[in-house]
Coordinates of C-alpha atoms in Angstrom, one line a residue:
X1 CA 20.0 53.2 32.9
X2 CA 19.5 53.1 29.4
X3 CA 19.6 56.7 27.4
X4 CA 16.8 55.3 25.1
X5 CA 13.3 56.3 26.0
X6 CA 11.5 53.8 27.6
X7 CA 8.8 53.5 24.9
X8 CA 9.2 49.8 24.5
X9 CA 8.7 46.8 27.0
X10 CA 11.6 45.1 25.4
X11 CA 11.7 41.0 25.7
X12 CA 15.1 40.4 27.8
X13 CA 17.1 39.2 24.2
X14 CA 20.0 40.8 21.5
X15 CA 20.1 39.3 18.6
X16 CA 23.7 39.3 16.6
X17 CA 22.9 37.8 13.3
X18 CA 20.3 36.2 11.3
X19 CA 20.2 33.3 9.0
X20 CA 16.5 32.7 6.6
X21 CA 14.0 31.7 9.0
X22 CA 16.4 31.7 12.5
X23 CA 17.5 34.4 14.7
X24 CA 20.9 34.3 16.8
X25 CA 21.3 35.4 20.1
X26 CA 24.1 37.7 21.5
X27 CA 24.2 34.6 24.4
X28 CA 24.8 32.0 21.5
X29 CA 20.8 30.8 21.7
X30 CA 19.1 30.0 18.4
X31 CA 15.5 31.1 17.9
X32 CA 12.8 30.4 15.4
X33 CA 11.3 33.9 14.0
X34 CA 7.9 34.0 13.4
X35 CA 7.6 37.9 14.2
X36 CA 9.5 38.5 11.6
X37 CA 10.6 42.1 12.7
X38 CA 6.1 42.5 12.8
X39 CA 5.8 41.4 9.2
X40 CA 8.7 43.0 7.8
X41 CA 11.6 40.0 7.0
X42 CA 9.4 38.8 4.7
X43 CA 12.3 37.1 2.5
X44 CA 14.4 35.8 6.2
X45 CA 17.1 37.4 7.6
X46 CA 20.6 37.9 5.5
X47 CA 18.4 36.6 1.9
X48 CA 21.0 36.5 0.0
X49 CA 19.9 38.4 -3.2
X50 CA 18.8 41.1 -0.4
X51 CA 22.6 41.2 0.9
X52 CA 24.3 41.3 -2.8
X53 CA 21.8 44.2 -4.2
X54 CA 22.2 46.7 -0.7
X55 CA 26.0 45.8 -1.1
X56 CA 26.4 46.8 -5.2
X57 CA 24.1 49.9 -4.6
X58 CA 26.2 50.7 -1.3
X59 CA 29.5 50.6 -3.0
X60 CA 28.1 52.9 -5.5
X61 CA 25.7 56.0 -4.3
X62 CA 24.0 56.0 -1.1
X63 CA 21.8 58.8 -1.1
X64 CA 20.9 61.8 -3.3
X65 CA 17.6 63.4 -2.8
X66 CA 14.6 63.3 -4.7
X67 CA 15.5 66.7 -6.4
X68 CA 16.5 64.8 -8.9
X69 CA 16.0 61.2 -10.9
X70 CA 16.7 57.8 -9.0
X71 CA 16.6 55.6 -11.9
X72 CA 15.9 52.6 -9.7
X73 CA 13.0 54.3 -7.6
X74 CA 11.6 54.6 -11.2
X75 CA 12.0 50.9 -11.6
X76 CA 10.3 49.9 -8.6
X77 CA 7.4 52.4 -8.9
X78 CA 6.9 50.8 -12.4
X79 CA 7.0 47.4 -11.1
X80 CA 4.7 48.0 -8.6
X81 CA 2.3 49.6 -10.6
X82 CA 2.4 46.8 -13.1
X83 CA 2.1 44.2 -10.2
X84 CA -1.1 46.1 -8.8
X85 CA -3.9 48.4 -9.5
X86 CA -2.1 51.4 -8.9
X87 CA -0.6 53.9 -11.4
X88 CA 1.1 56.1 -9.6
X89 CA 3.5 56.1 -6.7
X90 CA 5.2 57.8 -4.0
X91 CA 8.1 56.6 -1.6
X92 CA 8.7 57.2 2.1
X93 CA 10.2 55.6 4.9
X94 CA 7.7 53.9 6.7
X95 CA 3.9 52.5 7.1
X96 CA 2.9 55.3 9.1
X97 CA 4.2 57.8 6.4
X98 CA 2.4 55.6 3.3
X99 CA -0.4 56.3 5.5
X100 CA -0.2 59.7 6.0
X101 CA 0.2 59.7 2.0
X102 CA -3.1 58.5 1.5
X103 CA -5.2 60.9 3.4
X104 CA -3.0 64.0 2.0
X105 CA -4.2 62.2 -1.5
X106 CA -7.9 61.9 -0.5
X107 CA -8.0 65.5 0.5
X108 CA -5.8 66.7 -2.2
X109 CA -7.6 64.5 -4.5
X110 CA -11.1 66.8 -3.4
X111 CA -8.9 69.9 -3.7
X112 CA -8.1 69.1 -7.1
X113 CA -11.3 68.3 -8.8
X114 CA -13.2 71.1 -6.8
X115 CA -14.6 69.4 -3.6
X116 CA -12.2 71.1 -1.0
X117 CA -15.1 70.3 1.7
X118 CA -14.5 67.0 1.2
X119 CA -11.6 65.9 4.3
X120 CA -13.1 63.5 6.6
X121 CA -12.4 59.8 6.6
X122 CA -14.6 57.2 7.6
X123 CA -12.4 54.3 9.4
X124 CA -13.0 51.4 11.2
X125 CA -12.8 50.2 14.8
X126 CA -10.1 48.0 15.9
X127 CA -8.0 49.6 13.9
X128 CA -4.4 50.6 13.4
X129 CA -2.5 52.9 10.7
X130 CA 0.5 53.7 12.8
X131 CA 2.1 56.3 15.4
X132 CA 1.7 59.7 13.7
X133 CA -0.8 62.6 15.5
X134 CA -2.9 61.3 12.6
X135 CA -2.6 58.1 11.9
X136 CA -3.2 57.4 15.8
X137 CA -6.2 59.8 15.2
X138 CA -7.5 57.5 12.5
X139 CA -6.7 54.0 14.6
X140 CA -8.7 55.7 17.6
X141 CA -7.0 52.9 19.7
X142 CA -7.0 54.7 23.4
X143 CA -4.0 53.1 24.6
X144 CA -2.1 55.1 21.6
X145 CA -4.5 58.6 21.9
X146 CA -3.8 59.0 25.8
X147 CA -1.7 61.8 26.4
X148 CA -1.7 63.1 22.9
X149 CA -4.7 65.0 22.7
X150 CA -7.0 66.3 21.3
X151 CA -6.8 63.9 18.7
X152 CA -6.3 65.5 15.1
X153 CA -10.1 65.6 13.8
X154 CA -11.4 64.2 10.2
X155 CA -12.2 60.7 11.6
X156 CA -15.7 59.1 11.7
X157 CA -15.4 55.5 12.9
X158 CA -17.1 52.9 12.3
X159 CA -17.5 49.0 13.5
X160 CA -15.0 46.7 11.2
X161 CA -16.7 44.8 8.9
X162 CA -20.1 46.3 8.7
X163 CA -20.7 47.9 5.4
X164 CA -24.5 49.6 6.1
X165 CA -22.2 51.3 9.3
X166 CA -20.2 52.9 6.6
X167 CA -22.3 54.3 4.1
X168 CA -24.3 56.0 6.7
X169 CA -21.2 57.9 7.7
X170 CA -20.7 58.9 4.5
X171 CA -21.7 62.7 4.4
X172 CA -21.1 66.1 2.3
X173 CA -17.5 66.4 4.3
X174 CA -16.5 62.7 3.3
X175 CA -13.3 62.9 1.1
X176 CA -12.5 58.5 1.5
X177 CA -13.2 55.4 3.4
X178 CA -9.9 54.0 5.2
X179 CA -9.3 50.3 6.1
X180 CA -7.1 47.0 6.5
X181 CA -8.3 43.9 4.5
X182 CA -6.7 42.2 7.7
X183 CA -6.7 44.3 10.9
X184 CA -3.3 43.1 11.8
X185 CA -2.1 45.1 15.0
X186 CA -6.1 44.6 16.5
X187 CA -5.8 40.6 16.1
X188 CA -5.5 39.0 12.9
X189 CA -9.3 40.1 11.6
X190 CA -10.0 39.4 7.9
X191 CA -12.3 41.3 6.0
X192 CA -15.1 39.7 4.4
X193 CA -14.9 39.4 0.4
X194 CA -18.8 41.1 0.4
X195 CA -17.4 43.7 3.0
X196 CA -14.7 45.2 0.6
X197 CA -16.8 44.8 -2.4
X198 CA -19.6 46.5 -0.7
X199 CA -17.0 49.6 0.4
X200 CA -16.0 49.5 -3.3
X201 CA -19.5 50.7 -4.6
X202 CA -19.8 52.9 -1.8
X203 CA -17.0 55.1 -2.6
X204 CA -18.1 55.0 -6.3
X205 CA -21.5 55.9 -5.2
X206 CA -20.4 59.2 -3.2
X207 CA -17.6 59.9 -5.6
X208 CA -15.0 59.5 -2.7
X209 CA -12.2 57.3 -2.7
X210 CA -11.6 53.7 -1.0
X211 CA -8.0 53.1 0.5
X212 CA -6.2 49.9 2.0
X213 CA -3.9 50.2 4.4
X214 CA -1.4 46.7 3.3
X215 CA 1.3 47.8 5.3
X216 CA 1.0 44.7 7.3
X217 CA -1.3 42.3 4.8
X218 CA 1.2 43.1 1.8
X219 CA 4.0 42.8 -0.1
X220 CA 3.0 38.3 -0.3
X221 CA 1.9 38.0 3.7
X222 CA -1.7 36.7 2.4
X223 CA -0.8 34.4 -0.2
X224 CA -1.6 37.2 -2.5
X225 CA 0.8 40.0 -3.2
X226 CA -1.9 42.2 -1.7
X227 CA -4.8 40.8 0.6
X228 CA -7.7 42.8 -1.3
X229 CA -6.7 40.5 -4.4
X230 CA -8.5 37.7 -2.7
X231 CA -11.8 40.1 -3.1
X232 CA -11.5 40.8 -6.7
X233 CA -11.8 45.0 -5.7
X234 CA -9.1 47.5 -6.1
X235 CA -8.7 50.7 -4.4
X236 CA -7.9 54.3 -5.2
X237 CA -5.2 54.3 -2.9
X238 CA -3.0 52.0 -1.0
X239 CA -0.4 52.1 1.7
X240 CA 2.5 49.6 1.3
X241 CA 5.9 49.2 3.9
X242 CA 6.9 46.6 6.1
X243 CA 7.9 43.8 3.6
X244 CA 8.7 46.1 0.6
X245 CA 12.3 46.3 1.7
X246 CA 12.6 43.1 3.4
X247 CA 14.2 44.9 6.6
X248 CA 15.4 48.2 5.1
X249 CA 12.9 51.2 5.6
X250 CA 10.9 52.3 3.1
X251 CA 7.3 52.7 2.5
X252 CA 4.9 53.7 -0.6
X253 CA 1.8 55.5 -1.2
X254 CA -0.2 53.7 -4.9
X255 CA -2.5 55.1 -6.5
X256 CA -4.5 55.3 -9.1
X257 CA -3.5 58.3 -11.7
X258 CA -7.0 60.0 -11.2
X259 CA -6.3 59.8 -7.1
X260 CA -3.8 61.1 -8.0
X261 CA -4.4 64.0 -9.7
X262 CA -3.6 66.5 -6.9
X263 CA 0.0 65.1 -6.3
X264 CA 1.7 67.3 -8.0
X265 CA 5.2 69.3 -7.7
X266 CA 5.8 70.6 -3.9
X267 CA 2.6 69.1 -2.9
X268 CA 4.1 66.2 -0.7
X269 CA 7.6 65.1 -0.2
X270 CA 10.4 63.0 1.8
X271 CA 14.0 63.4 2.1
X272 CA 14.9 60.3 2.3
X273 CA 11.9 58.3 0.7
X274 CA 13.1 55.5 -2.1
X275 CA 16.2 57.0 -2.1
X276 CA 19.1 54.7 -3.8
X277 CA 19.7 52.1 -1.2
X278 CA 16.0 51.5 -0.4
X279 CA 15.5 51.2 -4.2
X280 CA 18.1 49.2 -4.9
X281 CA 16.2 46.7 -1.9
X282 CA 13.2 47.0 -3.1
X283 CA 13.7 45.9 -6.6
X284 CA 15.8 42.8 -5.1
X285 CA 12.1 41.8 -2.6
X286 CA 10.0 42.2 -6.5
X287 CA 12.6 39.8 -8.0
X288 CA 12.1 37.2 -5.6
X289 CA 8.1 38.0 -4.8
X290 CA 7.6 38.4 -8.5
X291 CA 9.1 35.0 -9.5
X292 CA 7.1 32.3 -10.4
X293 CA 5.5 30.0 -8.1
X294 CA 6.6 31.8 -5.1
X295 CA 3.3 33.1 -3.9
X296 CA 1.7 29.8 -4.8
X297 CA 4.7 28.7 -2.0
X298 CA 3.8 30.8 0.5
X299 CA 0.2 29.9 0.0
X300 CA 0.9 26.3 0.3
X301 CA 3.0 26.9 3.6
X302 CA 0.2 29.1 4.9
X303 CA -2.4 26.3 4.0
X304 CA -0.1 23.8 5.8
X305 CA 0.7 26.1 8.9
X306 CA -3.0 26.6 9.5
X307 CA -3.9 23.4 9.4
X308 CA -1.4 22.3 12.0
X309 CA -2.6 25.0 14.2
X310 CA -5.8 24.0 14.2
X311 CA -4.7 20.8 15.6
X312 CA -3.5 22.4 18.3
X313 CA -6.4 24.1 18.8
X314 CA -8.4 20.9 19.2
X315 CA -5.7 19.4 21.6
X316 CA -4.9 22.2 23.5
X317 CA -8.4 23.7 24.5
X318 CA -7.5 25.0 27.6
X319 CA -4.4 27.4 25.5
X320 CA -6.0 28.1 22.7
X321 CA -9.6 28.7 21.3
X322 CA -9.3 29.4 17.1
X323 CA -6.9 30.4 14.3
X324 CA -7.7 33.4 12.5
X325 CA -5.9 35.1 9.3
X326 CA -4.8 34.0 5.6
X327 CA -1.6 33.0 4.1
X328 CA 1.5 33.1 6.2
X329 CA -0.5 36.2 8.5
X330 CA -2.2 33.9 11.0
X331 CA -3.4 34.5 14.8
X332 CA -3.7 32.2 17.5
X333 CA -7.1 33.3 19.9
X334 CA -6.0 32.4 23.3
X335 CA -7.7 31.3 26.3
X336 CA -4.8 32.6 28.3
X337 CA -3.5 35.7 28.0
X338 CA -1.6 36.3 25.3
X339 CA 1.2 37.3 26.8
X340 CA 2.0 33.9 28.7
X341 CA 1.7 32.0 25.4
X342 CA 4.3 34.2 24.0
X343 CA 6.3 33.7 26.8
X344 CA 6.3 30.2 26.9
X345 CA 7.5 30.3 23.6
X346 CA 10.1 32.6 23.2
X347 CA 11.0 30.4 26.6
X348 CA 11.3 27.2 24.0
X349 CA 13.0 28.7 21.4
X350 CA 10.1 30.1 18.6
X351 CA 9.8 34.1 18.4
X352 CA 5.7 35.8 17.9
X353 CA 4.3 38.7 18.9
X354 CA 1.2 39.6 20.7
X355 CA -1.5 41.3 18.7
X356 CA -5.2 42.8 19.8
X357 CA -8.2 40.3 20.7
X358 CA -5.8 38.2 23.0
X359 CA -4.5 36.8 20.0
X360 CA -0.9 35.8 19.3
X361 CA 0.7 36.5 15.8
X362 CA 2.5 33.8 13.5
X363 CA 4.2 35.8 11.0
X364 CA 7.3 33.6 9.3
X365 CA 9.2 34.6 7.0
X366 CA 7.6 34.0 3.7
X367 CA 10.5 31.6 2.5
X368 CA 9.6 29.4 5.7
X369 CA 10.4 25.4 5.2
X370 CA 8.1 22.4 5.8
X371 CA 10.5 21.3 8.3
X372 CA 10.6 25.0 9.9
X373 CA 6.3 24.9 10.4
X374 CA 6.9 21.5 11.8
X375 CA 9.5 22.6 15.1
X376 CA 7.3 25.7 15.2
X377 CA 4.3 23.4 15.9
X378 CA 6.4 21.1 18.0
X379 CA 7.3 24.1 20.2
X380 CA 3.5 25.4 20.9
X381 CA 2.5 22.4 21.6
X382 CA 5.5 22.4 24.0
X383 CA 4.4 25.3 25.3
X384 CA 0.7 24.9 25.6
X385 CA 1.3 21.4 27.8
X386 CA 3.6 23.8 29.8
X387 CA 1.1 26.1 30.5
X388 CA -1.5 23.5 31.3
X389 CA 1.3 21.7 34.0
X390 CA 1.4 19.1 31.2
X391 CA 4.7 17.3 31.1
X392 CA 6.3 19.3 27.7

């Protein structure tokens, strides 16, 4: 029996080593990976810029603690800054943690400038912020509350996408609004452009502050380096992780420098957050995310992906019922579960994960090849005559 807790129904597969867009199997099988670790090998597997800037930095300093200056964390915190709203920026290790980051600014933020009443968060349903006592408090999914009660309070939910929903919430306790431009863990759900505008004026209405959560939607998975850019708003505050290192942990709080106000010295912290190593990583994902053309790319694979989907969706009516998303973050609605589709693939050599709604996430890697989308369509189609006792 395994020592690891059992807090994962793990697919029956190792992998030993990865190559761009393709897994390898410890049982010599090739797979096509469009999971992409859930949105996190954004740039493939073994990129080689990604391999040649952990290797310098490794051979150099590994770690050295935030008591004092990591030249490259202040490289990446600038670049980010100049690639986004955000003026201000703080490192951690993960999306929960960039998470948690934002609603310690909101209420800090209040604290700061003389509101400390000001603490709850209005959220949306469907949602999902990650596996903290708070973050899972703010997602309000049941499957992830049950047995960790009583959930941490400060959360006033709301349906996804309705904007009169939210301002009613808003109240003399309200410190921020919290969502996803695209729910990603609750099925591949896009925001309206009128929805995120509309939140916009209601935060600047109450004098509270609007935060994404991009952790999935980021870092080029829309098209866009971040998936509010297709709605012309910026936040206060924003959670990044997942494709910011490409595969190497690290996460990030943004902000604006009036969020962030109350962020000051001992107020937050992380031992290990944008430490050398995850710097050095970081800074290698900008060069190649930053370069131009590269999101007009992945918008162009995106555009070409869909399309092909939705041709499946027509011939395959009995499998699959729409295609949801933007960019290369795309979901597959099912008319069988979920579960079998993802089967049947993994079964014919392509790698996706399951998300909420019955839906099925394709999430290549962002340097994904025309000839790459076209097996990946070759193999769903495989799979959905499979599933319908077609001949594959």
């Amino acid at each position: 029996m395994s020592a690891l807790m059992p807090t994962y129904a793990r697919s029956d597969l190792a992998f030993e080593r990865g190559d761009g867009a393709w897994l390898y199997g410890t049982e010599g099988r090739r797979f096509l990976d469009f999971g992409s670790g859930i949105a996190v090998t954004g740039l493939g597997h073994a990129h080689p810029h990604l391999v040649a800037a952990l290797r310098g930095q490794a051979e150099k300093l590994w770690h050295c603690s935030n008591l004092y200056h990591i030249p490259a964390q202040e490289r990446l915190a600038e670049r980010l800054c100049a690639a986004s709203f955000a003026e201000r920026a703080f490192f951690c290790n993960s999306g929960a943690e960039a998470v948690e980051a934002c609603l310690k600014l909101a209420r800090k933020y209040h604290d700061a400038t003389g509101h400390p009443e000001r603490w709850r968060v209005v959220v949306a349903a469907n949602a999902f912020h990650g596996r903290t006592l708070a973050t899972i408090a703010a997602g309000g999914q049941p499957k992830h509350l049950q047995g960790f009660g009583p959930a941490v309070d400060g959360f006033d939910r709301v349906p996804f996408g309705d904007a009169e929903a939210a301002a009613a919430a808003v109240g003399p306790e309200t410190a921020a609004i919290l969502v996803e431009p695209i729910q990603g863990e609750g099925g591949i759900v896009v925001a309206d452009d009128a929805y995120l505008r509309a939140l916009r004026g209601i935060a600047d209405a109450h004098g509270i502050l609007l935060l994404f959560d991009e952790v999935q939607s980021g870092m080029g998975r829309s098209g866009r380096l971040f998936a509010h850019e297709w709605a012309g708003v910026t936040p206060d505050g924003m959670a990044v992780a997942k494709g910011l290192g490409g595969g190497f942990p690290i996460g990030a709080c943004l902000a604006t420098a009036a969020a962030a106000v109350g962020m000051t010295a001992g107020s937050h912290g992380s031992t290990f957050g944008g430490n050398p190593l995850a710097s050095a990583v970081g800074n290698a994902v900008l060069d190649v995310m930053l370069a131009e053309g590269f999101l007009a790319t992945v918008r162009a694979r995106g555009e070409d992906l869909r399309a092909r989907l939705e041709a499946l969706v027509e011939r395959h009516p009995g499998v699959l019922t729409a295609v949801r998303g933007r960019g290369l973050l795309l979901g597959l609605v099912c008319a069988v579960p979920n579960t079998d589709l993802v089967a049947a693939l993994q079964e014919n050599g392509l790698l996706a994960v399951p998300g909420g709604g019955n839906v099925v996430r394709m999430l290549p890697p962002l340097i994904v090849g025309e000839e790459e989308i076209a097996t990946a369509v070759d193999i769903i189609d495989r799979a959905c005559r499979t599933l319908t006792g077609q001949t594959p």
